[in-house]
Amino acid sequence: MIIARPSLLRRRGVLGMNERNIGFIGEHNPRKNYSLVDNKLETKSAARARQIPVPGLYGVVQYQHQVSDVEILLQPYDGFVIKPAQGSGGKGILVIVGRHGDRFIKSSGEEVDGAYVRRHVSNILAGLHSLGGRNDTAMIEALIDFDPCLAGYSHQGVPDIRVIAYLGVPVMAMMRCATEASDGKANLHQGAVGVGIDIASGCSVRAVQHNRLVDSHPDTGAVFAQLQVPHWERVLDLAASCVEMTGLGYLGADIVLDRDHGPVLLELNARPGLAIQVANQAGLRHRLATARTIAEQTADHDQKIELARQHFGSPA
Amino acid sequence: MLTSRAKIELIAGLLILAGVGLMLYKVFALGFPLLPGEYRDVWTIESKISFSPGEGPVDAELTLPGGTGGWVVLDEHFASSGFGFTIGDETPRRASWTRQSLDRPASLYYKIQAYRPSDDELPDRPAPAIDPPLLTADQEVAVVRLIEVVGEQSSSPERFTSLLLTLMAPRSDHPDVRYLRSAWDEESGDIVLAVLAHAGIPAAEVRGIRLEDGRRRQHLSSLLEIHNGDHWVTFDPRTGEQGLPGDFFVWQRGSGTVLDVSGARRSRLEFALVSNSLPARAVVAMEQRSGRYALLDFSIYALPVEQQGVFKGLLLIPVAALVVVIMRLLVGVSTSGTFMPILIAIAFIQTTLFVGLAIFLGLVAAGLWIRSWLSHMNLLLVSRISAVVIVVIFLMAALALASYRLGIDQVLSVTFFPVVILAWTIERMSILWEEEGPREVLVQGGGSLLVAVLAYLAMSNRLVSHLTFNFPELTLTLLGVILLLGKYTGYRLTELYRFRAVGGDQQ
C-alpha cells in the first residue's frame, strides 16, 4: 500500500503536522519562551541553574575579530564540539575528536587544518547555519565522553535519545542511530534508524529504517532487541524537568549518555518532529490526550512520570 | 466567549459570504459577465441633423436620450463643424448648435453607443392631467361612439388601449375610424391620444428609434404609453402589443419636439444604426468610464488604464497564495521559502512557462556552480550573497546579449526574474546542498518549482484572471478560505505516505 487511509491513521492516533502546529505548538508554546530553546547558550545557563547536567562550555566566539584567536582558545583541548548557538536541525555542528600534530581529526576521521576550523566559526558568526540567517554566536563545548554501552548502535558517534514531553509528562521516546546510509546524520528520512523506546522500561520496542522494521543495526550489526537505555529514570526526569524550565508545554529533549555523568541534556526543540511516531510505530494523539489527564490529576513531578510509565509502557 | 476556532470560522464565513454576495450582486443586478467570452449587443446610433440655409442666425436644438427603460448610453460624441456647441443643464438634456450665418446646407452629427443590459420598463412618473383636445361636433360623435364600442368589450385601461389600437390599425374598415381619419387634421395631434383623452385615460407618446442593424436614414418612431391608474404601460401602436419592445431605443418621453431648428429650412433628423457584438467586459469598461456606478464602484475599471494593468497582476497574487497554502497545508509539499514560488510564478507570467523554466533552471544551475567556487574563497556571508547577486546580474546580461545575437527574443524576458530572489534561491540551495545533500536540494527546489508552475497555471487561467479582475471582492473570499485552511488539523497528503507503515497492518 502506497499511502495510508486517513481514517486508519486517525484510529491509530497518528499526529499530523497541521494538528501539531495548531493544537500543541501554537496552544502550549508561547512565542516569547522560544528564545530559551532556540539559543543553546540560554538553554545551557537555564539548565545549569536547575542542576540539569549539560556538556561543559569551553568558550564562546561572538565577533569576527576573535576568530583568528580561536586556535589559542582551543589549545588546551583535544576534543571539542563547535556549534552555532541558534542553529536549527543540527546544522553547523563540527565535532573534533582528536588532534594529529597541527591538524584536527573530525568525527568522521577526516583531518582538517586550523583554517578549516576558523572558516567554520566565521560562517557560524555570519549566520549561515542559523534560523533566518541572523548573525550568531559560536559556542565551543566539551566533547561528550559517550557511554560505551550504546556505542555499538551507531555508525560514527553515539546515538541520542529524543523524549517528547507534554505538560511535564514524558509521552514518547526514541533513539536515533546514524548509519552509513544517513552519512552519520541522525535524520530518519536520510536513512538513520529510529528505535522506539518503551517509556516504562527504557527497552527498545521496535526499530525502523526507511519505514521498514529492522532487527539490527545495518552497519554494526548490534541487535536492537537487547537494547536497554541505562539510567532510564534519570532520562525521563530530565525531559520532564525541561518543561518546567522552559515554560513550553510541548517539547522534545535531546539527551545523550555520558560515561561518567549519565544522561546529559544536549538541546531542546520547541517544534519536535513527528518521525518519533514512525520509530515507535504508534501515534501520539492518544498518548497526548492521556498525558493531559495525568497533568490534570497531579502537579507533582515524580508522580507524573510514574503515571506516564504506567500508562505508556508497552505490554511486552 | 467564542473559541478562537469559532471566531475564525465566523470571520472566514463572513468574508466568504461578503465576497460571493458582492459578486452575485454585480452579476445579477449590474450585469457584470460571470464568464469570460460573453458578448453584448451594443448599438451605435448616429443621428444626422441636416438643414439648408435660411434667414438669420441658425440655432438647432436636439433633445438627448437619457438612457431609460433598461438602456444604457455608453459613450457619446458630437460633431459640430463650424457651429458653437453647448449642452444645457435641464432634464432631459438638450444639445444646441448655433451659428451666426449659414451659406450652404450643413449636417450635424451626434453619435451614441448604447446597450440594454436589462429589460426594464420605463420608470414611473406622475400621471399628467387629462386635457382632451377640442373637436368638432361630428368628430366628437365619432370619438364617443368609438369609445362606447371599445368600452363595451374591455374591462381595464390596458384592454381598452389594446382594442382601440387594433381597431385603429391603418387598414381598418370600421366606419367611425375611417371617418375620423378623413376628418382629422395634423394640428389636432394623434388620433389615438385624443380618443384616450376623451375616454379619461392619461396617455403620452414615447419617441424613439426602431433598431435595425445596418439601417440608414431611419426616422423617429413613437410608442404609446398609458397610465392605468397605478403605473405606466407601454404599447406598440402598430401591433397593439403591450410592453416596451426590445428593439426600440427610447429617445424621449412625452410629445415635446426632439429637434428644434430656427433660422434654417428643410431640417431633417435621420439615424444610421449599426449593431456590434462586443465582449461583455469591454462593455462594462465603457460603462464604468461613463460613470454609471459612481457610488457602488468597487471595480478596477474605474481606474486609469495604466493602473488597471498593475492591479490585474496584483489581484492574481491572492490566487497564487491560495495555491501555496493548499500545496503546503493540504498536500505537504516542502518549498524553499513560503512565497518564493509566487514570485517565480509571477516571473513565469512575463516569460511564458517553458522559456521561464529553462531560464530559471539555467541561471540557478550556473549560479550554484559559481557559488560553490565562492564558498572555497572563505568569504563572509553578506559579501558572498552580494557577490552572487552581481554574478546573477552579469549572467542575465550575458544571456540576454547572446540570445539577442542569436535572434531568440524570448530570452530577453530574463529581466523579469527578480534578481534578489534568484540570488537568494542560489544561496539557500547551495547551503542546503552542503548540509543536507543534493537529494534535499531536489526535493525543496522541485517542490518550489512544482508549486510555482501550479500557481502559474492558476494565475494564467483565463477564467481566474477574468474573475479576479472583474470581481476584486473575491479576494475577500480567498482570504476567508485561507483563514479556514489555517485551522485545518487533518493530515497532509504526504503524511499519508510518510506514516504508511504506522497505519499499516504490522501491529
PDB file of N, CA and C in Angstrom, chain A residues 27-90:
ATOM      1  N   GLU A  27      -0.702  26.111  20.816  1.00  0.00           N
ATOM      2  CA  GLU A  27      -1.522  26.154  22.027  1.00  0.00           C
ATOM      3  C   GLU A  27      -0.667  26.273  23.292  1.00  0.00           C
ATOM      4  N   HIS A  28       0.423  25.500  23.346  1.00  0.00           N
ATOM      5  CA  HIS A  28       1.137  25.386  24.615  1.00  0.00           C
ATOM      6  C   HIS A  28       2.501  26.034  24.634  1.00  0.00           C
ATOM      7  N   ASN A  29       3.002  26.440  23.477  1.00  0.00           N
ATOM      8  CA  ASN A  29       4.346  27.006  23.464  1.00  0.00           C
ATOM      9  C   ASN A  29       4.302  28.501  23.173  1.00  0.00           C
ATOM     10  N   PRO A  30       4.295  29.333  24.217  1.00  0.00           N
ATOM     11  CA  PRO A  30       4.247  30.772  23.976  1.00  0.00           C
ATOM     12  C   PRO A  30       5.517  31.240  23.267  1.00  0.00           C
ATOM     13  N   ARG A  31       5.305  32.062  22.267  1.00  0.00           N
ATOM     14  CA  ARG A  31       6.381  32.520  21.394  1.00  0.00           C
ATOM     15  C   ARG A  31       7.569  33.089  22.185  1.00  0.00           C
ATOM     16  N   LYS A  32       7.255  33.816  23.253  1.00  0.00           N
ATOM     17  CA  LYS A  32       8.343  34.520  23.957  1.00  0.00           C
ATOM     18  C   LYS A  32       9.295  33.541  24.632  1.00  0.00           C
ATOM     19  N   ASN A  33       8.845  32.311  24.847  1.00  0.00           N
ATOM     20  CA  ASN A  33       9.734  31.358  25.501  1.00  0.00           C
ATOM     21  C   ASN A  33      10.657  30.640  24.518  1.00  0.00           C
ATOM     22  N   TYR A  34      10.451  30.909  23.229  1.00  0.00           N
ATOM     23  CA  TYR A  34      11.223  30.175  22.235  1.00  0.00           C
ATOM     24  C   TYR A  34      12.714  30.438  22.344  1.00  0.00           C
ATOM     25  N   SER A  35      13.069  31.707  22.669  1.00  0.00           N
ATOM     26  CA  SER A  35      14.487  32.062  22.602  1.00  0.00           C
ATOM     27  C   SER A  35      15.288  31.207  23.572  1.00  0.00           C
ATOM     28  N   LEU A  36      14.663  30.832  24.679  1.00  0.00           N
ATOM     29  CA  LEU A  36      15.350  29.990  25.662  1.00  0.00           C
ATOM     30  C   LEU A  36      15.740  28.649  25.051  1.00  0.00           C
ATOM     31  N   VAL A  37      14.915  28.189  24.109  1.00  0.00           N
ATOM     32  CA  VAL A  37      15.169  26.895  23.492  1.00  0.00           C
ATOM     33  C   VAL A  37      16.032  27.049  22.239  1.00  0.00           C
ATOM     34  N   ASP A  38      15.720  28.098  21.461  1.00  0.00           N
ATOM     35  CA  ASP A  38      16.433  28.269  20.198  1.00  0.00           C
ATOM     36  C   ASP A  38      17.877  28.699  20.406  1.00  0.00           C
ATOM     37  N   ASN A  39      18.151  29.395  21.516  1.00  0.00           N
ATOM     38  CA  ASN A  39      19.521  29.802  21.797  1.00  0.00           C
ATOM     39  C   ASN A  39      20.134  28.828  22.796  1.00  0.00           C
ATOM     40  N   LYS A  40      21.089  28.052  22.314  1.00  0.00           N
ATOM     41  CA  LYS A  40      21.626  26.976  23.159  1.00  0.00           C
ATOM     42  C   LYS A  40      22.421  27.508  24.343  1.00  0.00           C
ATOM     43  N   LEU A  41      22.933  28.735  24.205  1.00  0.00           N
ATOM     44  CA  LEU A  41      23.636  29.320  25.347  1.00  0.00           C
ATOM     45  C   LEU A  41      22.662  29.600  26.484  1.00  0.00           C
ATOM     46  N   GLU A  42      21.506  30.121  26.117  1.00  0.00           N
ATOM     47  CA  GLU A  42      20.483  30.386  27.138  1.00  0.00           C
ATOM     48  C   GLU A  42      19.989  29.085  27.749  1.00  0.00           C
ATOM     49  N   THR A  43      19.788  28.076  26.882  1.00  0.00           N
ATOM     50  CA  THR A  43      19.339  26.781  27.395  1.00  0.00           C
ATOM     51  C   THR A  43      20.329  26.264  28.431  1.00  0.00           C
ATOM     52  N   LYS A  44      21.600  26.395  28.063  1.00  0.00           N
ATOM     53  CA  LYS A  44      22.649  25.847  28.920  1.00  0.00           C
ATOM     54  C   LYS A  44      22.651  26.523  30.291  1.00  0.00           C
ATOM     55  N   SER A  45      22.543  27.859  30.291  1.00  0.00           N
ATOM     56  CA  SER A  45      22.627  28.529  31.592  1.00  0.00           C
ATOM     57  C   SER A  45      21.367  28.268  32.407  1.00  0.00           C
ATOM     58  N   ALA A  46      20.208  28.190  31.720  1.00  0.00           N
ATOM     59  CA  ALA A  46      18.990  27.884  32.460  1.00  0.00           C
ATOM     60  C   ALA A  46      19.053  26.481  33.047  1.00  0.00           C
ATOM     61  N   ALA A  47      19.605  25.550  32.259  1.00  0.00           N
ATOM     62  CA  ALA A  47      19.700  24.175  32.731  1.00  0.00           C
ATOM     63  C   ALA A  47      20.647  24.075  33.935  1.00  0.00           C
ATOM     64  N   ARG A  48      21.745  24.816  33.849  1.00  0.00           N
ATOM     65  CA  ARG A  48      22.705  24.789  34.961  1.00  0.00           C
ATOM     66  C   ARG A  48      22.081  25.310  36.240  1.00  0.00           C
ATOM     67  N   ALA A  49      21.245  26.351  36.081  1.00  0.00           N
ATOM     68  CA  ALA A  49      20.602  26.923  37.257  1.00  0.00           C
ATOM     69  C   ALA A  49      19.700  25.902  37.936  1.00  0.00           C
ATOM     70  N   ARG A  50      19.211  24.915  37.177  1.00  0.00           N
ATOM     71  CA  ARG A  50      18.329  23.899  37.748  1.00  0.00           C
ATOM     72  C   ARG A  50      19.055  22.574  38.001  1.00  0.00           C
ATOM     73  N   GLN A  51      20.380  22.647  37.939  1.00  0.00           N
ATOM     74  CA  GLN A  51      21.192  21.452  38.150  1.00  0.00           C
ATOM     75  C   GLN A  51      20.880  20.344  37.132  1.00  0.00           C
ATOM     76  N   ILE A  52      20.481  20.745  35.932  1.00  0.00           N
ATOM     77  CA  ILE A  52      20.321  19.757  34.871  1.00  0.00           C
ATOM     78  C   ILE A  52      21.673  19.625  34.182  1.00  0.00           C
ATOM     79  N   PRO A  53      22.221  18.423  34.087  1.00  0.00           N
ATOM     80  CA  PRO A  53      23.550  18.300  33.501  1.00  0.00           C
ATOM     81  C   PRO A  53      23.562  18.632  32.007  1.00  0.00           C
ATOM     82  N   VAL A  54      24.561  19.416  31.603  1.00  0.00           N
ATOM     83  CA  VAL A  54      24.750  19.782  30.200  1.00  0.00           C
ATOM     84  C   VAL A  54      26.232  19.643  29.881  1.00  0.00           C
ATOM     85  N   PRO A  55      26.597  19.559  28.601  1.00  0.00           N
ATOM     86  CA  PRO A  55      28.021  19.494  28.267  1.00  0.00           C
ATOM     87  C   PRO A  55      28.734  20.771  28.702  1.00  0.00           C
ATOM     88  N   GLY A  56      29.986  20.624  29.137  1.00  0.00           N
ATOM     89  CA  GLY A  56      30.741  21.783  29.600  1.00  0.00           C
ATOM     90  C   GLY A  56      30.993  22.776  28.479  1.00  0.00           C
ATOM     91  N   LEU A  57      31.075  24.056  28.852  1.00  0.00           N
ATOM     92  CA  LEU A  57      31.292  25.105  27.872  1.00  0.00           C
ATOM     93  C   LEU A  57      32.748  25.546  27.920  1.00  0.00           C
ATOM     94  N   TYR A  58      33.452  25.405  26.806  1.00  0.00           N
ATOM     95  CA  TYR A  58      34.857  25.804  26.767  1.00  0.00           C
ATOM     96  C   TYR A  58      35.005  27.280  26.444  1.00  0.00           C
ATOM     97  N   GLY A  59      34.143  27.771  25.582  1.00  0.00           N
ATOM     98  CA  GLY A  59      34.287  29.170  25.213  1.00  0.00           C
ATOM     99  C   GLY A  59      33.214  29.609  24.236  1.00  0.00           C
ATOM    100  N   VAL A  60      33.142  30.924  24.055  1.00  0.00           N
ATOM    101  CA  VAL A  60      32.155  31.496  23.151  1.00  0.00           C
ATOM    102  C   VAL A  60      32.871  32.469  22.218  1.00  0.00           C
ATOM    103  N   VAL A  61      32.565  32.390  20.918  1.00  0.00           N
ATOM    104  CA  VAL A  61      33.129  33.352  19.966  1.00  0.00           C
ATOM    105  C   VAL A  61      31.979  34.194  19.434  1.00  0.00           C
ATOM    106  N   GLN A  62      32.104  35.498  19.654  1.00  0.00           N
ATOM    107  CA  GLN A  62      30.977  36.363  19.333  1.00  0.00           C
ATOM    108  C   GLN A  62      31.266  37.273  18.146  1.00  0.00           C
ATOM    109  N   TYR A  63      32.532  37.658  17.969  1.00  0.00           N
ATOM    110  CA  TYR A  63      32.864  38.640  16.942  1.00  0.00           C
ATOM    111  C   TYR A  63      33.880  38.076  15.967  1.00  0.00           C
ATOM    112  N   GLN A  64      33.790  38.583  14.737  1.00  0.00           N
ATOM    113  CA  GLN A  64      34.689  38.095  13.697  1.00  0.00           C
ATOM    114  C   GLN A  64      36.167  38.249  14.081  1.00  0.00           C
ATOM    115  N   HIS A  65      36.510  39.364  14.778  1.00  0.00           N
ATOM    116  CA  HIS A  65      37.930  39.585  15.064  1.00  0.00           C
ATOM    117  C   HIS A  65      38.479  38.562  16.056  1.00  0.00           C
ATOM    118  N   GLN A  66      37.581  37.872  16.760  1.00  0.00           N
ATOM    119  CA  GLN A  66      38.043  36.851  17.694  1.00  0.00           C
ATOM    120  C   GLN A  66      38.391  35.551  16.989  1.00  0.00           C
ATOM    121  N   VAL A  67      37.960  35.451  15.711  1.00  0.00           N
ATOM    122  CA  VAL A  67      38.098  34.174  15.011  1.00  0.00           C
ATOM    123  C   VAL A  67      39.565  33.757  14.888  1.00  0.00           C
ATOM    124  N   SER A  68      40.435  34.764  14.671  1.00  0.00           N
ATOM    125  CA  SER A  68      41.846  34.419  14.462  1.00  0.00           C
ATOM    126  C   SER A  68      42.478  33.818  15.722  1.00  0.00           C
ATOM    127  N   ASP A  69      41.843  34.098  16.895  1.00  0.00           N
ATOM    128  CA  ASP A  69      42.412  33.582  18.140  1.00  0.00           C
ATOM    129  C   ASP A  69      41.786  32.263  18.571  1.00  0.00           C
ATOM    130  N   VAL A  70      40.933  31.723  17.722  1.00  0.00           N
ATOM    131  CA  VAL A  70      40.215  30.511  18.120  1.00  0.00           C
ATOM    132  C   VAL A  70      41.170  29.381  18.476  1.00  0.00           C
ATOM    133  N   GLU A  71      42.242  29.265  17.698  1.00  0.00           N
ATOM    134  CA  GLU A  71      43.153  28.148  17.938  1.00  0.00           C
ATOM    135  C   GLU A  71      43.840  28.247  19.303  1.00  0.00           C
ATOM    136  N   ILE A  72      44.081  29.500  19.739  1.00  0.00           N
ATOM    137  CA  ILE A  72      44.669  29.684  21.074  1.00  0.00           C
ATOM    138  C   ILE A  72      43.667  29.229  22.131  1.00  0.00           C
ATOM    139  N   LEU A  73      42.396  29.593  21.882  1.00  0.00           N
ATOM    140  CA  LEU A  73      41.331  29.202  22.800  1.00  0.00           C
ATOM    141  C   LEU A  73      41.221  27.682  22.905  1.00  0.00           C
ATOM    142  N   LEU A  74      41.462  27.022  21.744  1.00  0.00           N
ATOM    143  CA  LEU A  74      41.277  25.572  21.690  1.00  0.00           C
ATOM    144  C   LEU A  74      42.507  24.808  22.182  1.00  0.00           C
ATOM    145  N   GLN A  75      43.595  25.521  22.401  1.00  0.00           N
ATOM    146  CA  GLN A  75      44.867  24.913  22.740  1.00  0.00           C
ATOM    147  C   GLN A  75      44.784  23.789  23.776  1.00  0.00           C
ATOM    148  N   PRO A  76      44.072  24.049  24.921  1.00  0.00           N
ATOM    149  CA  PRO A  76      44.121  23.026  25.975  1.00  0.00           C
ATOM    150  C   PRO A  76      43.315  21.771  25.661  1.00  0.00           C
ATOM    151  N   TYR A  77      42.490  21.766  24.635  1.00  0.00           N
ATOM    152  CA  TYR A  77      41.554  20.657  24.468  1.00  0.00           C
ATOM    153  C   TYR A  77      41.905  19.772  23.283  1.00  0.00           C
ATOM    154  N   ASP A  78      41.761  18.494  23.485  1.00  0.00           N
ATOM    155  CA  ASP A  78      41.993  17.553  22.392  1.00  0.00           C
ATOM    156  C   ASP A  78      40.736  17.381  21.541  1.00  0.00           C
ATOM    157  N   GLY A  79      39.639  17.187  22.263  1.00  0.00           N
ATOM    158  CA  GLY A  79      38.383  17.013  21.538  1.00  0.00           C
ATOM    159  C   GLY A  79      37.400  18.102  21.950  1.00  0.00           C
ATOM    160  N   PHE A  80      36.590  18.564  21.008  1.00  0.00           N
ATOM    161  CA  PHE A  80      35.603  19.612  21.322  1.00  0.00           C
ATOM    162  C   PHE A  80      34.544  19.625  20.232  1.00  0.00           C
ATOM    163  N   VAL A  81      33.495  20.362  20.510  1.00  0.00           N
ATOM    164  CA  VAL A  81      32.396  20.497  19.543  1.00  0.00           C
ATOM    165  C   VAL A  81      32.149  21.983  19.339  1.00  0.00           C
ATOM    166  N   ILE A  82      32.118  22.414  18.064  1.00  0.00           N
ATOM    167  CA  ILE A  82      31.784  23.816  17.771  1.00  0.00           C
ATOM    168  C   ILE A  82      30.396  23.825  17.146  1.00  0.00           C
ATOM    169  N   LYS A  83      29.519  24.619  17.735  1.00  0.00           N
ATOM    170  CA  LYS A  83      28.168  24.676  17.159  1.00  0.00           C
ATOM    171  C   LYS A  83      27.611  26.084  17.247  1.00  0.00           C
ATOM    172  N   PRO A  84      26.689  26.437  16.345  1.00  0.00           N
ATOM    173  CA  PRO A  84      26.043  27.749  16.420  1.00  0.00           C
ATOM    174  C   PRO A  84      25.051  27.766  17.573  1.00  0.00           C
ATOM    175  N   ALA A  85      25.010  28.896  18.292  1.00  0.00           N
ATOM    176  CA  ALA A  85      24.105  28.964  19.446  1.00  0.00           C
ATOM    177  C   ALA A  85      22.649  28.876  18.997  1.00  0.00           C
ATOM    178  N   GLN A  86      22.374  29.367  17.799  1.00  0.00           N
ATOM    179  CA  GLN A  86      20.971  29.360  17.356  1.00  0.00           C
ATOM    180  C   GLN A  86      20.776  28.503  16.105  1.00  0.00           C
ATOM    181  N   GLY A  87      21.569  27.466  16.005  1.00  0.00           N
ATOM    182  CA  GLY A  87      21.431  26.589  14.848  1.00  0.00           C
ATOM    183  C   GLY A  87      20.115  25.832  14.896  1.00  0.00           C
ATOM    184  N   SER A  88      19.686  25.380  13.728  1.00  0.00           N
ATOM    185  CA  SER A  88      18.450  24.598  13.723  1.00  0.00           C
ATOM    186  C   SER A  88      18.712  23.269  13.030  1.00  0.00           C
ATOM    187  N   GLY A  89      18.037  22.270  13.532  1.00  0.00           N
ATOM    188  CA  GLY A  89      18.108  20.957  12.892  1.00  0.00           C
ATOM    189  C   GLY A  89      19.502  20.363  12.861  1.00  0.00           C
ATOM    190  N   GLY A  90      20.308  20.633  13.877  1.00  0.00           N
ATOM    191  CA  GLY A  90      21.634  20.034  13.959  1.00  0.00           C
ATOM    192  C   GLY A  90      22.592  20.532  12.892  1.00  0.00           C
TER     193      GLY A  90
END
